[in-house]
Coordinates of C-alpha atoms in Angstrom, one line a residue:
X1 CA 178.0 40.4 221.7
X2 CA 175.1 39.2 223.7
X3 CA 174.4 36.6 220.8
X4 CA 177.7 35.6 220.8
X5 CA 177.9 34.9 224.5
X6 CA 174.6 33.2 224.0
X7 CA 176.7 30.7 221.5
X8 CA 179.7 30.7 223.5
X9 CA 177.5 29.3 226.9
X10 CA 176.2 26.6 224.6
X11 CA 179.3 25.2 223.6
X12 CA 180.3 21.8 225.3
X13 CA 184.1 22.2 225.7
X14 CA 185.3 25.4 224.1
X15 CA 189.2 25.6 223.8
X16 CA 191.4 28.8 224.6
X17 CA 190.7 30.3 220.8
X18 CA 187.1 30.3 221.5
X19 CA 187.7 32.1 224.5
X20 CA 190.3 34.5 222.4
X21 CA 187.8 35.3 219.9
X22 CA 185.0 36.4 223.1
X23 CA 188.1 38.5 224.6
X24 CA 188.1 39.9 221.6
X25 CA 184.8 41.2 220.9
X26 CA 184.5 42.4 224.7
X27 CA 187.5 44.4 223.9
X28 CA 186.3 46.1 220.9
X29 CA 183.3 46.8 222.7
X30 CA 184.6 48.1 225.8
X31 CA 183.4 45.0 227.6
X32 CA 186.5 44.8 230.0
X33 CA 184.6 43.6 233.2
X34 CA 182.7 41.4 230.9
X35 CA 186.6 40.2 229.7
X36 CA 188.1 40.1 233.3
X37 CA 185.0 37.9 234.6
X38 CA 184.9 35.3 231.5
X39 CA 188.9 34.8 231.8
X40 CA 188.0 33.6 235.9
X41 CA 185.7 31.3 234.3
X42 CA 188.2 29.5 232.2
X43 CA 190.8 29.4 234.6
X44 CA 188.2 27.9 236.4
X45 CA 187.6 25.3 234.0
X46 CA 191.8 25.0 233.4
X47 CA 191.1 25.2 229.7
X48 CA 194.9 26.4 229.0
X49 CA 195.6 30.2 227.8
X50 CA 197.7 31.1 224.6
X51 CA 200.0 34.1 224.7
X52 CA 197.4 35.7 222.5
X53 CA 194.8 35.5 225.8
X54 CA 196.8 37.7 228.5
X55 CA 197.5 40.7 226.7
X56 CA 193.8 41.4 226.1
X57 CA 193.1 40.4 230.0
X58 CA 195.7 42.5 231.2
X59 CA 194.5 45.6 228.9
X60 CA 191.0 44.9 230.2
X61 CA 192.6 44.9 233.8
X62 CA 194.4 48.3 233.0
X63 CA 190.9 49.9 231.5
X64 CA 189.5 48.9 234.6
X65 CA 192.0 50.0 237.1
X66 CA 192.0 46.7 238.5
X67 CA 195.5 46.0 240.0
X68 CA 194.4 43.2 242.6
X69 CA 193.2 41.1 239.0
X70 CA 195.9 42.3 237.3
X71 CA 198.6 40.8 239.9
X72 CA 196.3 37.7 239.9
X73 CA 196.6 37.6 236.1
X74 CA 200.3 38.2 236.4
X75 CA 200.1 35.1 238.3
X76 CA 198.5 33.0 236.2
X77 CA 200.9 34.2 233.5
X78 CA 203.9 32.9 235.3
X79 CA 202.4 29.4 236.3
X80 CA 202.1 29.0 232.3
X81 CA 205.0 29.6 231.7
X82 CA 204.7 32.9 229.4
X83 CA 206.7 35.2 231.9
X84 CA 209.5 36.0 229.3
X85 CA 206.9 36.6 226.5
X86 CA 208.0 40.3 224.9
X87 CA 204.2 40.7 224.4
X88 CA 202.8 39.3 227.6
X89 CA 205.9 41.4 229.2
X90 CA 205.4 44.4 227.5
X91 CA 201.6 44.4 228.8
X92 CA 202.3 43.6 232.0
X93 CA 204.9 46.4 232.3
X94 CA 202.0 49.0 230.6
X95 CA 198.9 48.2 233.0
X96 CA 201.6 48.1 236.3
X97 CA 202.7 51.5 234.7
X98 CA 199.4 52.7 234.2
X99 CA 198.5 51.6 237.8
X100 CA 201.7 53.9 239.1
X101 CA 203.9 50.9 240.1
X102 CA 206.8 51.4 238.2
X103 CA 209.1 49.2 240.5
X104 CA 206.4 45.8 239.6
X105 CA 206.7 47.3 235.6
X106 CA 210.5 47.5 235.8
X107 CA 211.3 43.8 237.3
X108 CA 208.8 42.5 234.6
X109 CA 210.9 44.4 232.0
X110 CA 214.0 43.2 234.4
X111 CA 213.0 39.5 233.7
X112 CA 212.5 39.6 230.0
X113 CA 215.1 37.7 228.2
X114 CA 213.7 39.6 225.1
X115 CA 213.7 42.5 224.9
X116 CA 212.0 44.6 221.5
X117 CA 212.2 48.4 220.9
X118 CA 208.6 48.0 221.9
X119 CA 209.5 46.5 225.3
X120 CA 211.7 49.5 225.8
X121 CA 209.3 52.3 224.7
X122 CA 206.4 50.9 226.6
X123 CA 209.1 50.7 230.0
X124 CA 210.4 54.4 228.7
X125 CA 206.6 55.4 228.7
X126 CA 205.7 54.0 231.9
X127 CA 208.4 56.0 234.1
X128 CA 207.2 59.1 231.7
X129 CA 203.6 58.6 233.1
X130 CA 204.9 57.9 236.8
X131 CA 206.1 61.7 236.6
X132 CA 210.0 59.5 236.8
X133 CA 211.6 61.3 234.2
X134 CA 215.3 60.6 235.3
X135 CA 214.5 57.1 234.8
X136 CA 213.4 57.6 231.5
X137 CA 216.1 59.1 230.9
X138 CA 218.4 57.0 231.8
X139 CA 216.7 54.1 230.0
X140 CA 216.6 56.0 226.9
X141 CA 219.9 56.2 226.9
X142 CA 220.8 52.2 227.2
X143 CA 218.4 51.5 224.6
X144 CA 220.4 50.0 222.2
X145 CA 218.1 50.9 218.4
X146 CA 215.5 54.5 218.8
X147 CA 213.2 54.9 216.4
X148 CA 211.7 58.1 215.7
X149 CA 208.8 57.0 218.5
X150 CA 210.4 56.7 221.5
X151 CA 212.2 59.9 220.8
X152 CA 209.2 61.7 220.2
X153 CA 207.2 59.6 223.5
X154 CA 210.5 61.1 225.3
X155 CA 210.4 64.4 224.6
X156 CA 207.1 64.6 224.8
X157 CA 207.6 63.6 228.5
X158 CA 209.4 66.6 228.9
X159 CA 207.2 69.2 227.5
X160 CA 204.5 67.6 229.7
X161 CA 206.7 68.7 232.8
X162 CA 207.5 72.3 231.1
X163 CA 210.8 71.6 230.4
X164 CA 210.8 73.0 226.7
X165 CA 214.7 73.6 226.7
X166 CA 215.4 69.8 227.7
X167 CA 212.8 68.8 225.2
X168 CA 214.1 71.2 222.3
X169 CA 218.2 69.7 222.9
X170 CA 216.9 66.3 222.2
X171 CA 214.6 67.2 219.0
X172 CA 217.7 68.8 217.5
X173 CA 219.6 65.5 218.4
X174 CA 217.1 63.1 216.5
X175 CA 219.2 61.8 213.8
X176 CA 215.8 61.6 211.9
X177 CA 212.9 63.9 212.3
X178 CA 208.9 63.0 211.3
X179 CA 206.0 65.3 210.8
X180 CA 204.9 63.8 214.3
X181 CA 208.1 65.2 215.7
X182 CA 207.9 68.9 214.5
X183 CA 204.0 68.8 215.6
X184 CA 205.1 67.6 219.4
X185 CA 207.6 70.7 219.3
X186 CA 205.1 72.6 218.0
X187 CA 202.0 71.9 220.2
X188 CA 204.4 71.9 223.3
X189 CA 205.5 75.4 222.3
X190 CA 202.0 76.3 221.9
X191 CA 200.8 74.5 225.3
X192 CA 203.4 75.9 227.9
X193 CA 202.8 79.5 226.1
X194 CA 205.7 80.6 224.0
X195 CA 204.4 82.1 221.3
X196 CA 207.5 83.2 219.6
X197 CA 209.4 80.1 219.6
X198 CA 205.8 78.4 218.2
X199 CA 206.1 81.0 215.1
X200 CA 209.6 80.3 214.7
X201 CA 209.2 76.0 214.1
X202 CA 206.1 76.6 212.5
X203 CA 207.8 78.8 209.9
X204 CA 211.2 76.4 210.1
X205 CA 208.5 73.2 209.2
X206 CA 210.0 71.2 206.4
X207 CA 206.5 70.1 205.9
X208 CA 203.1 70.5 207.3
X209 CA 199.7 69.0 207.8
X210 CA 196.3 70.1 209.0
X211 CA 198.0 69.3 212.9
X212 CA 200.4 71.5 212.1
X213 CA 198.3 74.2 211.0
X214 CA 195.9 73.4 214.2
X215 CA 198.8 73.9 216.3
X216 CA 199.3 77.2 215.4
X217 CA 195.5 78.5 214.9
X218 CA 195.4 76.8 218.8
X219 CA 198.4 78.6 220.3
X220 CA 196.7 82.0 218.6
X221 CA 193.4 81.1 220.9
X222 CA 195.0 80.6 224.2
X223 CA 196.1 83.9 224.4
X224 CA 193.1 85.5 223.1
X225 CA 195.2 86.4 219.1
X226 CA 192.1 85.7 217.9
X227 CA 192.5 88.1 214.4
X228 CA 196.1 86.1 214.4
X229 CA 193.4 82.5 214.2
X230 CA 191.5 84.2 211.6
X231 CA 194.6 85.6 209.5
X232 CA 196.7 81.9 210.1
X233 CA 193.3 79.9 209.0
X234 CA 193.1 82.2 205.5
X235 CA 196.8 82.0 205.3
X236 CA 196.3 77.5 205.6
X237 CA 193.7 78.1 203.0
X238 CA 195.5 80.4 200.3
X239 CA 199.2 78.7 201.0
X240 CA 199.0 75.0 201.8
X241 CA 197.1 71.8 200.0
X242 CA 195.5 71.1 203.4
X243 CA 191.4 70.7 204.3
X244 CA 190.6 72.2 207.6
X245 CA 189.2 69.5 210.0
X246 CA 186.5 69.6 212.9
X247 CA 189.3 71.4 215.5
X248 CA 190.6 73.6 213.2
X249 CA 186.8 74.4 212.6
X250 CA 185.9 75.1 215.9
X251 CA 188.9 76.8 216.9
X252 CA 188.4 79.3 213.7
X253 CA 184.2 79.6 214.2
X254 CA 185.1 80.4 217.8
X255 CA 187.3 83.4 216.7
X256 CA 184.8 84.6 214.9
X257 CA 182.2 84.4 217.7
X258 CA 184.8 86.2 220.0
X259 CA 185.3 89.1 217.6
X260 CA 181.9 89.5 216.1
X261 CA 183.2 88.1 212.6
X262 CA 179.5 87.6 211.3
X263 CA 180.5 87.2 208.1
X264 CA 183.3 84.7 207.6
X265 CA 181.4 82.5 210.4
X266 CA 178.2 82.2 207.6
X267 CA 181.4 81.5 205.5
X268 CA 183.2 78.6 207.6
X269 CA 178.8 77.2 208.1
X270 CA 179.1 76.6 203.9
X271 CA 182.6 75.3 203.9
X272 CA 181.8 73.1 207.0
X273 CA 178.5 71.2 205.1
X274 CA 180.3 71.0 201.7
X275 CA 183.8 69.2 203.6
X276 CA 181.5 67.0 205.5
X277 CA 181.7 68.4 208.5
X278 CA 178.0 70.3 208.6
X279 CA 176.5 67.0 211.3
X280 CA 179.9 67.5 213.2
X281 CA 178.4 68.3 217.1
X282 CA 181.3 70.1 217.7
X283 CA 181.6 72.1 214.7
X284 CA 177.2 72.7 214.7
X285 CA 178.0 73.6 219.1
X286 CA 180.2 76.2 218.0
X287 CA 178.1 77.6 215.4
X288 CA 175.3 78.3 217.7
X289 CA 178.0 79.7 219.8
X290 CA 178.7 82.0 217.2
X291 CA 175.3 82.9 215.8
X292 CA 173.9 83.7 219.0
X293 CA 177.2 86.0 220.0
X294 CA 177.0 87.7 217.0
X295 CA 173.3 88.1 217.5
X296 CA 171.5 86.1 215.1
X297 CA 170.1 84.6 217.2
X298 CA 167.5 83.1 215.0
X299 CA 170.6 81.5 212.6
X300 CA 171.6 79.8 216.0
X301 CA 168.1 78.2 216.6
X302 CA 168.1 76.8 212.9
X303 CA 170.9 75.3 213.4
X304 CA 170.6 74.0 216.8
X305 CA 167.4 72.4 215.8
X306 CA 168.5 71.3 212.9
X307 CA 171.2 69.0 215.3
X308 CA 171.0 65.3 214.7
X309 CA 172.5 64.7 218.0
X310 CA 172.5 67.3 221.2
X311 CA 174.8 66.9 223.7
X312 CA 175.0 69.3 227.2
X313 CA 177.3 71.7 225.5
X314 CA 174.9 72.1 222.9
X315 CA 171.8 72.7 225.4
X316 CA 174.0 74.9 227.3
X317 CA 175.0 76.9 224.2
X318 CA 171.2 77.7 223.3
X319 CA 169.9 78.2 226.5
X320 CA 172.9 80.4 227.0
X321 CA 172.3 82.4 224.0
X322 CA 168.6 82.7 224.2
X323 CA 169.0 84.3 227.7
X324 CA 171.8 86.9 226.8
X325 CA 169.4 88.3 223.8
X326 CA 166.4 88.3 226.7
X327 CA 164.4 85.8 225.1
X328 CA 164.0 84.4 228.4
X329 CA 160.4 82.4 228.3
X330 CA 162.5 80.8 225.2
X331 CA 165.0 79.8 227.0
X332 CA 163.3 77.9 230.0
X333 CA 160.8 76.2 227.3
X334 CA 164.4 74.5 226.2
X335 CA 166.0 73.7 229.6
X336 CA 162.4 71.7 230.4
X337 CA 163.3 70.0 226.7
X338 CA 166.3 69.1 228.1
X339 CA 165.2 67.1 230.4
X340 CA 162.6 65.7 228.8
X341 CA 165.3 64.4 226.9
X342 CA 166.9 63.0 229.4
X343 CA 170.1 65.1 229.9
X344 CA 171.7 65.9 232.8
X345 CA 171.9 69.7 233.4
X346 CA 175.4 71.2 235.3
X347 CA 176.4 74.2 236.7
X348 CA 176.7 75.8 233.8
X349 CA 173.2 75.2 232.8
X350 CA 171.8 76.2 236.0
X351 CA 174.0 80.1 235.4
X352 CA 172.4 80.5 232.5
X353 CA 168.7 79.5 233.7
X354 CA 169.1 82.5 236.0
X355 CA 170.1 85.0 233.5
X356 CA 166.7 83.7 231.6
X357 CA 165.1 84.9 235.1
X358 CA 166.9 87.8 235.6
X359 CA 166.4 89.2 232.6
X360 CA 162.4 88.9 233.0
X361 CA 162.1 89.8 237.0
X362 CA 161.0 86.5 237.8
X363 CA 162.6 86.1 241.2
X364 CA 160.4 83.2 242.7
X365 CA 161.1 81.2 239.8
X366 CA 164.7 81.9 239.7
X367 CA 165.2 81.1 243.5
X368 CA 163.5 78.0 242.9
X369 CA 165.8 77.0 240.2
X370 CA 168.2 78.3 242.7
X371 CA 167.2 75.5 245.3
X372 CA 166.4 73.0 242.6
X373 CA 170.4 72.5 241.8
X374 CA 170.2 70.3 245.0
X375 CA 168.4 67.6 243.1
X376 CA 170.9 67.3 240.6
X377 CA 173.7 67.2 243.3
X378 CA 175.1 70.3 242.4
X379 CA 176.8 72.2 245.2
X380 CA 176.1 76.2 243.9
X381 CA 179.2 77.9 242.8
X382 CA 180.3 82.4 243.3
X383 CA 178.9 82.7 239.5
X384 CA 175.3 80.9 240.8
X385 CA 174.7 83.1 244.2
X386 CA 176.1 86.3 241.8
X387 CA 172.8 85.3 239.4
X388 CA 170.7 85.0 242.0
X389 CA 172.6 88.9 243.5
X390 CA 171.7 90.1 240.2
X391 CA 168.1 88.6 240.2
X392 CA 167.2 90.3 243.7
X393 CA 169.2 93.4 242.5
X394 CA 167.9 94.2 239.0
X395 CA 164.0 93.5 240.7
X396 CA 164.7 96.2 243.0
X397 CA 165.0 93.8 246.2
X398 CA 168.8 95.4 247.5
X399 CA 168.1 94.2 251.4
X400 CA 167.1 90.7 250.3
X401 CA 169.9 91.0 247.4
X402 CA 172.6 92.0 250.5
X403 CA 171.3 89.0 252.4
X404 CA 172.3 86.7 249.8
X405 CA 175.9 88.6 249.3
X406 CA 176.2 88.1 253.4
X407 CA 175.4 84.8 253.8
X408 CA 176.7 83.0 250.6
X409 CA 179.5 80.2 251.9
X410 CA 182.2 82.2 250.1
X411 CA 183.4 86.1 250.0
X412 CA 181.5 87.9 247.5
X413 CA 183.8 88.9 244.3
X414 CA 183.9 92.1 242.5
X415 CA 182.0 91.5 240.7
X416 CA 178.5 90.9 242.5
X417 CA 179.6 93.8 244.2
X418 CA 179.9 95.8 240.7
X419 CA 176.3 94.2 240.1
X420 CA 175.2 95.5 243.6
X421 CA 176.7 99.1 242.6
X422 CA 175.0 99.1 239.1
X423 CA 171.5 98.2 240.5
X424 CA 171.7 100.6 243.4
X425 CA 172.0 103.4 240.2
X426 CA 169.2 101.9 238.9
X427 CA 166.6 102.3 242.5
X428 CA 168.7 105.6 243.4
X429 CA 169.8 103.7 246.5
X430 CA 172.9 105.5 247.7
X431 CA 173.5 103.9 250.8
X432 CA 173.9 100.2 249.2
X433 CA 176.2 102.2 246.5
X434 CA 178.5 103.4 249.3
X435 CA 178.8 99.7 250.9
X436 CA 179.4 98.3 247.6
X437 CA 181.7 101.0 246.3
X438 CA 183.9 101.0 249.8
X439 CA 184.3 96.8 249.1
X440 CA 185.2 97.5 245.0
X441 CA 188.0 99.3 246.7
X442 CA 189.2 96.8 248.5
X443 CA 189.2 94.3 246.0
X444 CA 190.0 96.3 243.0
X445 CA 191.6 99.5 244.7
X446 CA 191.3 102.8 242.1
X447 CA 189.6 101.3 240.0
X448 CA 187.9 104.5 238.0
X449 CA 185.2 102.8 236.9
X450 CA 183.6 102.1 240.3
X451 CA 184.1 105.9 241.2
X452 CA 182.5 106.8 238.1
X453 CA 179.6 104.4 238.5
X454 CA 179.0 106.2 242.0
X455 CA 179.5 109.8 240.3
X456 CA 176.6 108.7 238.4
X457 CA 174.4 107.9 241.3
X458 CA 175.7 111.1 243.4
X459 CA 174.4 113.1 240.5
X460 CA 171.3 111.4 240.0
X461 CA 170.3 112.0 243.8
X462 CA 171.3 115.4 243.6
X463 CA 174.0 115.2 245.9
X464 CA 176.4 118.1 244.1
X465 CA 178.8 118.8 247.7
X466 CA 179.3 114.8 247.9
X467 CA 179.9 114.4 244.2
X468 CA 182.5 117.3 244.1
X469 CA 184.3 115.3 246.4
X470 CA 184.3 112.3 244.7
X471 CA 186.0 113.8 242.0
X472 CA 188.9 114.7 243.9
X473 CA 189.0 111.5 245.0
X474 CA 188.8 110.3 241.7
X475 CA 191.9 112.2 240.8
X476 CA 194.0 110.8 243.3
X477 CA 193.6 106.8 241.5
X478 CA 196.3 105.0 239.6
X479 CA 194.6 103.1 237.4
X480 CA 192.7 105.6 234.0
X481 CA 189.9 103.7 231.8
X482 CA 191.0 101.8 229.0
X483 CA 190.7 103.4 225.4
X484 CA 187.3 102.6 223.9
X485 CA 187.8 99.9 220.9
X486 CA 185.3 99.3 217.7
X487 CA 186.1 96.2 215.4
X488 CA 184.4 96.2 212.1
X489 CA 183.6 93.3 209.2
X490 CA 185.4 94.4 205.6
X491 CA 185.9 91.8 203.2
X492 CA 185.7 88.9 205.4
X493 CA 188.4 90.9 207.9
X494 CA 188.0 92.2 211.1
X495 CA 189.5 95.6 211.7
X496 CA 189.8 96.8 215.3
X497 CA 190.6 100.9 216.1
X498 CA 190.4 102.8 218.5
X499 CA 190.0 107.1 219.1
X500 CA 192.7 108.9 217.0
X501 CA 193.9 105.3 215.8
X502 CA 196.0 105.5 213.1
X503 CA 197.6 102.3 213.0
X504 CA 195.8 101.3 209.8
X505 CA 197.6 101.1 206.2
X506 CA 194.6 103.3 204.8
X507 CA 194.7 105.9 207.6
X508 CA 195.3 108.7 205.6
X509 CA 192.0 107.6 203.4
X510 CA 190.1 106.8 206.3
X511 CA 190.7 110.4 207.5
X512 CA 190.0 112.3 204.5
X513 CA 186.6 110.1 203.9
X514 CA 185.5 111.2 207.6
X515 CA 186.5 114.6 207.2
X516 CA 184.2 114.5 203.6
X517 CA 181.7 113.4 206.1
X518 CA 182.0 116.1 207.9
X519 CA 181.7 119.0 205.7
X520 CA 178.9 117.5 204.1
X521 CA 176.7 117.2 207.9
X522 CA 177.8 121.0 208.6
X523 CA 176.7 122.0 204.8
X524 CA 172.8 120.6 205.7
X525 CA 170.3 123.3 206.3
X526 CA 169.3 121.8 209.4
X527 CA 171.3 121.0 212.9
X528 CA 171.7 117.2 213.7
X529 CA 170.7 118.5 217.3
X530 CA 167.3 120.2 215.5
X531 CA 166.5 116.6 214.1
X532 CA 166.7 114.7 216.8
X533 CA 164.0 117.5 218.8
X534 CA 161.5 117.0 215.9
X535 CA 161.7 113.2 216.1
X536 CA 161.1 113.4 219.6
X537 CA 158.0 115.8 219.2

C-alpha cells in the first residue's frame, strides 16, 4: 500500500475510481484511519463520490468506532444525493447499529424507498446487537420474503439472551432448514448448558459437518465429559466422512491432557501433521499442554521448539509445564527468552514464574518477580500473593509467609490457607496450623480434609490428648472424602474406577485376574513386607 499511495500522491487529478481503488486496498489491509483520512482529502478537493465510495468509508468508520465521522459521512451522503441507495442505506444502518444508535439506524432504514432482504436483515441485526429483541421481532415479522439467514441471525439473537425455548419455536417454524440452522440450535444448546437437548438434535441432524461434530465434542468440554469428547471424536472418525479441524483438534488433545490419555494424544500429534494441521499454533499450544500434563515433559519441549511461530499462550504453556515437573532453572531460562523475543508477559506468566521459584526455595528471586509485575502494569491478582504464600511457606518463613496473607489487598482464599496448613506440617508448626485450620472452617466449614491435615501435624508433634480430640471433632462434620479414582490407558481408551468399582463390562474378569494375583503373592516364599526391609538394608 505504501507504493500505491506513493502513485496515488503523484497523480495530477485523480477521479473518484482512483480514490475507490485506494479505499479499497486500505480496507483489505485494515487501513481504516488511513480510509477515513484520504476520503477528507477528497471531499476536500470535491472530486465527486460514487455509491461504490461510502460503503467502504462508513465500514472503515464502524471498524474504527468513529460515530462523529460517520454522522459527517452520513452527511456528505445525503448532499450527494445517495440517501435512498439500498447499499449506502444498508451501511449506514450497520455502523449506527454497531455504534448502539438504533433510533439514527431505523430512520435510515425508515427513509429507504428500497428496501432488499438485505436491508431488512442488516435493520433485524442491528436491534439484535442493541440487546432490542422486541423490535426484531416485530420487524421480522413485516418482512415481507425470509430467507433461511435472517431466520437463523434471529434466532440466534435469542439464544444469545438464553432464551432457548423462544429460539427452538421459531427453528421448528422455518419452512426450510440449512446445516447452518441445525448447527445454531446445536451450539446454543451446547453454550447455555443443556446437554440433553444438544444430544437429542445432534442425533435428530439430517446431515452433519465437522461444526456439527465440534459442537458436540465442545458441549462435552464445558462440563468437564471429557471421556464423552474422546468417545464423540472416535465416534466422528469411525461413523462420518468428515476431517477433524484445528478446534476439533484442540478441543480433543485437551481431553486427553485433562485425563492423562498419553497415548491417543501421540495419536491425534500424527494425525495432526499428516491433515496439515502439525504448524497449526493452536493445535502445537495444546500439544505442549498435553505433553507436559501427561509428563513428557521432554515430548513438550520438542515440540514447543520445534514452533514456527510462538505466541504468549505458547510461552505460558512451557514455562507452565517446566515449573509443575520442577524444572525450575528451565523454566526462568525461557521466560528471559521471552522477552528477548519481545513478548509481553501477563498474569498468567508471572503465576507460573513463581511456581519455578517455589519449587527451588528461591524466595529473593521470586519476590522480585513479585515486584517486577509493576513494570509490565500488572496489578497482582489472589493466585499471585498465594505463590508468593507458598514461596515463604514451603522455605520455612511462616511469620513472613502470614505477613503476606495479612496484608494482601484482598481476603486470603482457602486455599493459601490450605497452603499455610500443609507447610506448617511440613516445619511442625502447630500454632500457624491452628490459625489456618480455624479460617478453613470458616470458609469451607467440615471440610474432613483440613481436620485430617491437622491430625497429621497433632500426631507428628506428639500431641496424643489434643489429637483424640480432634477426632471427635472430626466425627461431628457433614461433609466425608470423596472416593479415591484411578483412570488407566487400554487401547487408546481411558478407563476410570474406583474401590470396589464394578461398573465395568469386564468386571467379573477384572476380579478373577486380581484375585489370580493374589494367590500367586501369598504362594511366594518370602513376605512382600520382608522385601521391602532387605531393600532398605
Amino acid at each position: 500500500m505504501r507504493y500505491g499511495r506513493c502513485m496515488f500522491d503523484q497523480m495530477l487529478d485523480p477521479n473518484d475510481v482512483t480514490y475507490n481503488v485506494m479505499f479499497k486496498g486500505y480496507n483489505n489491509n485494515g487501513q481504516y484511519k488511513d480510509v477515513v483520512s484520504l476520503f477528507g482529502k477528497m471531499v476536500e478537493l470535491d472530486v465527486k463520490p460514487s455509491c461504490y465510495t461510502f460503503p467502504m468509508v462508513l465500514k472503515s468508520c464502524g471498524k474504527l468506532s468513529a460515530l462523529r465521522e460517520g454522522q459527517q459521512v452520513h452527511s456528505v451522503v445525503t448532499k450527494n444525493g445517495f440517501r435512498t441507495n439500498p447499499y449506502v442505506g444498508n451501511t449506514l444502518i450497520e455502523m449506527y447499529s454497531g455504534a448502539g444508535k438504533c433510533g439514527k439506524a431505523y430512520k435510515v432504514f425508515d427513509e429507504m424507498s428500497l428496501r432488499n432482504i438485505v436491508a431488512w436483515t442488516t435493520m433485524i441485526s442491528g436491534f439484535i446487537m442493541c440487546g432490542q429483541m422486541v423490535a426484531a421481532r416485530r420487524l421480522f415479522d413485516l418482512t415481507p420474503e425470509k430467507d433461511v439467514v435472517l431466520w437463523n441471525i434471529l434466532i440466534s439473537g435469542y439464544i444469545e439472551m438464553g432464551n432457548m425455548e423462544i429460539a427452538y419455536s421459531l427453528f421448528k417454524e422455518m419452512p426450510h432448514k440449512d446445516i447452518m440452522s441445525w448447527n445454531t440450535m446445536l451450539s446454543g444448546y451446547a453454550n447455555n448448558g443443556q446437554i440433553e437437548a444438544c444430544e437429542k438434535l445432534f442425533n435428530e441432524m439430517p446431515m452433519r459437518n465437522v461444526f456439527s461434530w465440534n459442537g458436540l465434542i465442545s458441549a462435552y468440554a464445558h462440563i468437564s465429559r471429557f471421556f464423552d469428547v474422546l468417545t464423540t471424536f472416535q465416534r466422528m472418525l469411525s461413523e462420518a466422512d468428515v476431517r477433524a479441524n484445528d478446534a476439533t483438534l484442540v478441543t480433543v488433545i485437551s481431553a486427553c491432557a485433562r485425563l492423562g490419555a498419553l497415548d491417543l494424544g501421540r495419536w491425534l500429534h500424527v494425525y495432526a501433521q499428516r491433515t496439515g494441521y502439525g504448524e497449526n499454533i493452536y493445535v502445537e499450544n495444546a500439544l505442549v499442554d498435553m505433553y507436559a500434563k501427561c509428563g513428557e515433559i521432554e515430548s513438550a519441549i520438542y515440540v514447543f521448539k520445534g514452533m514456527v511461530k510462538k505466541d504468549l499462550i505458547s510461552w505460558n504453556t512451557m514455562i507452565g509445564g517446566l515449573a509443575m515437573h520442577g524444572h525450575a532453572l528451565d523454566a526462568l531460562t525461557v521466560f528471559d527468552e521471552m522477552k528477548d523475543a519481545g513478548v509481553q508477559p501477563d498474569g498468567v506468566t508471572f503465576i507460573a514464574v513463581l511456581c519455578a521459584c517455589t519449587h527451588m526455595g528461591l524466595i529473593d528471586k521470586g519476590l522480585a518477580y513479585f515486584q517486577s509485575m509493576a513494570n509490565y502494569s500488572i496489578t497482582p491478582e489472589i493466585e499471585h500473593y498465594g505463590c508468593l504464600v507458598d514461596l515463604y511457606a514451603r522455605a520455612g518463613s511462616l511469620c513472613e509467609a502470614l505477613n503476606v496473607v495479612n496484608t494482601m489487598p484482598m481476603m486470603p482464599d482457602a486455599v493459601i490457607w490450605a497452603s499455610l496448613l500443609g507447610a506448617s506440617r511440613i516445619h511442625k508448626n502447630v500454632e500457624v496450623a491452628e490459625l489456618a485450620l480455624g479460617r478453613l472452617n470458616q470458609l469451607e466449614p467440615g471440610n474432613p480434609a483440613n481436620y485430617l491435615m491437622l491430625s497429621n501435624i497433632y500426631g507428628e508433634a506428639g500431641e496424643w490428648e489434643t489429637l483424640s480430640k480432634l477426632k471427635v471433632a472430626m466425627k461431628h462434620t457433614k461433609f466425608r472424602n470423596a472416593p479415591g479414582c484411578s483412570m488407566i490407558e487400554v487401547l487408546d481408551k481411558v478407563v476410570e474406577f474406583h474401590s470396589l468399582d464394578e461398573r465395568h463390562p469386564l468386571t467379573e474378569e477384572i476380579y478373577i485376574c486380581l484375585r489370580g494375583v493374589n494367590e500367586i503373592v501369598q504362594s511366594l516364599p518370602y513376605q512382600l513386607e520382608d522385601l521391602d526391609i532387605q531393600q532398605e538394608a
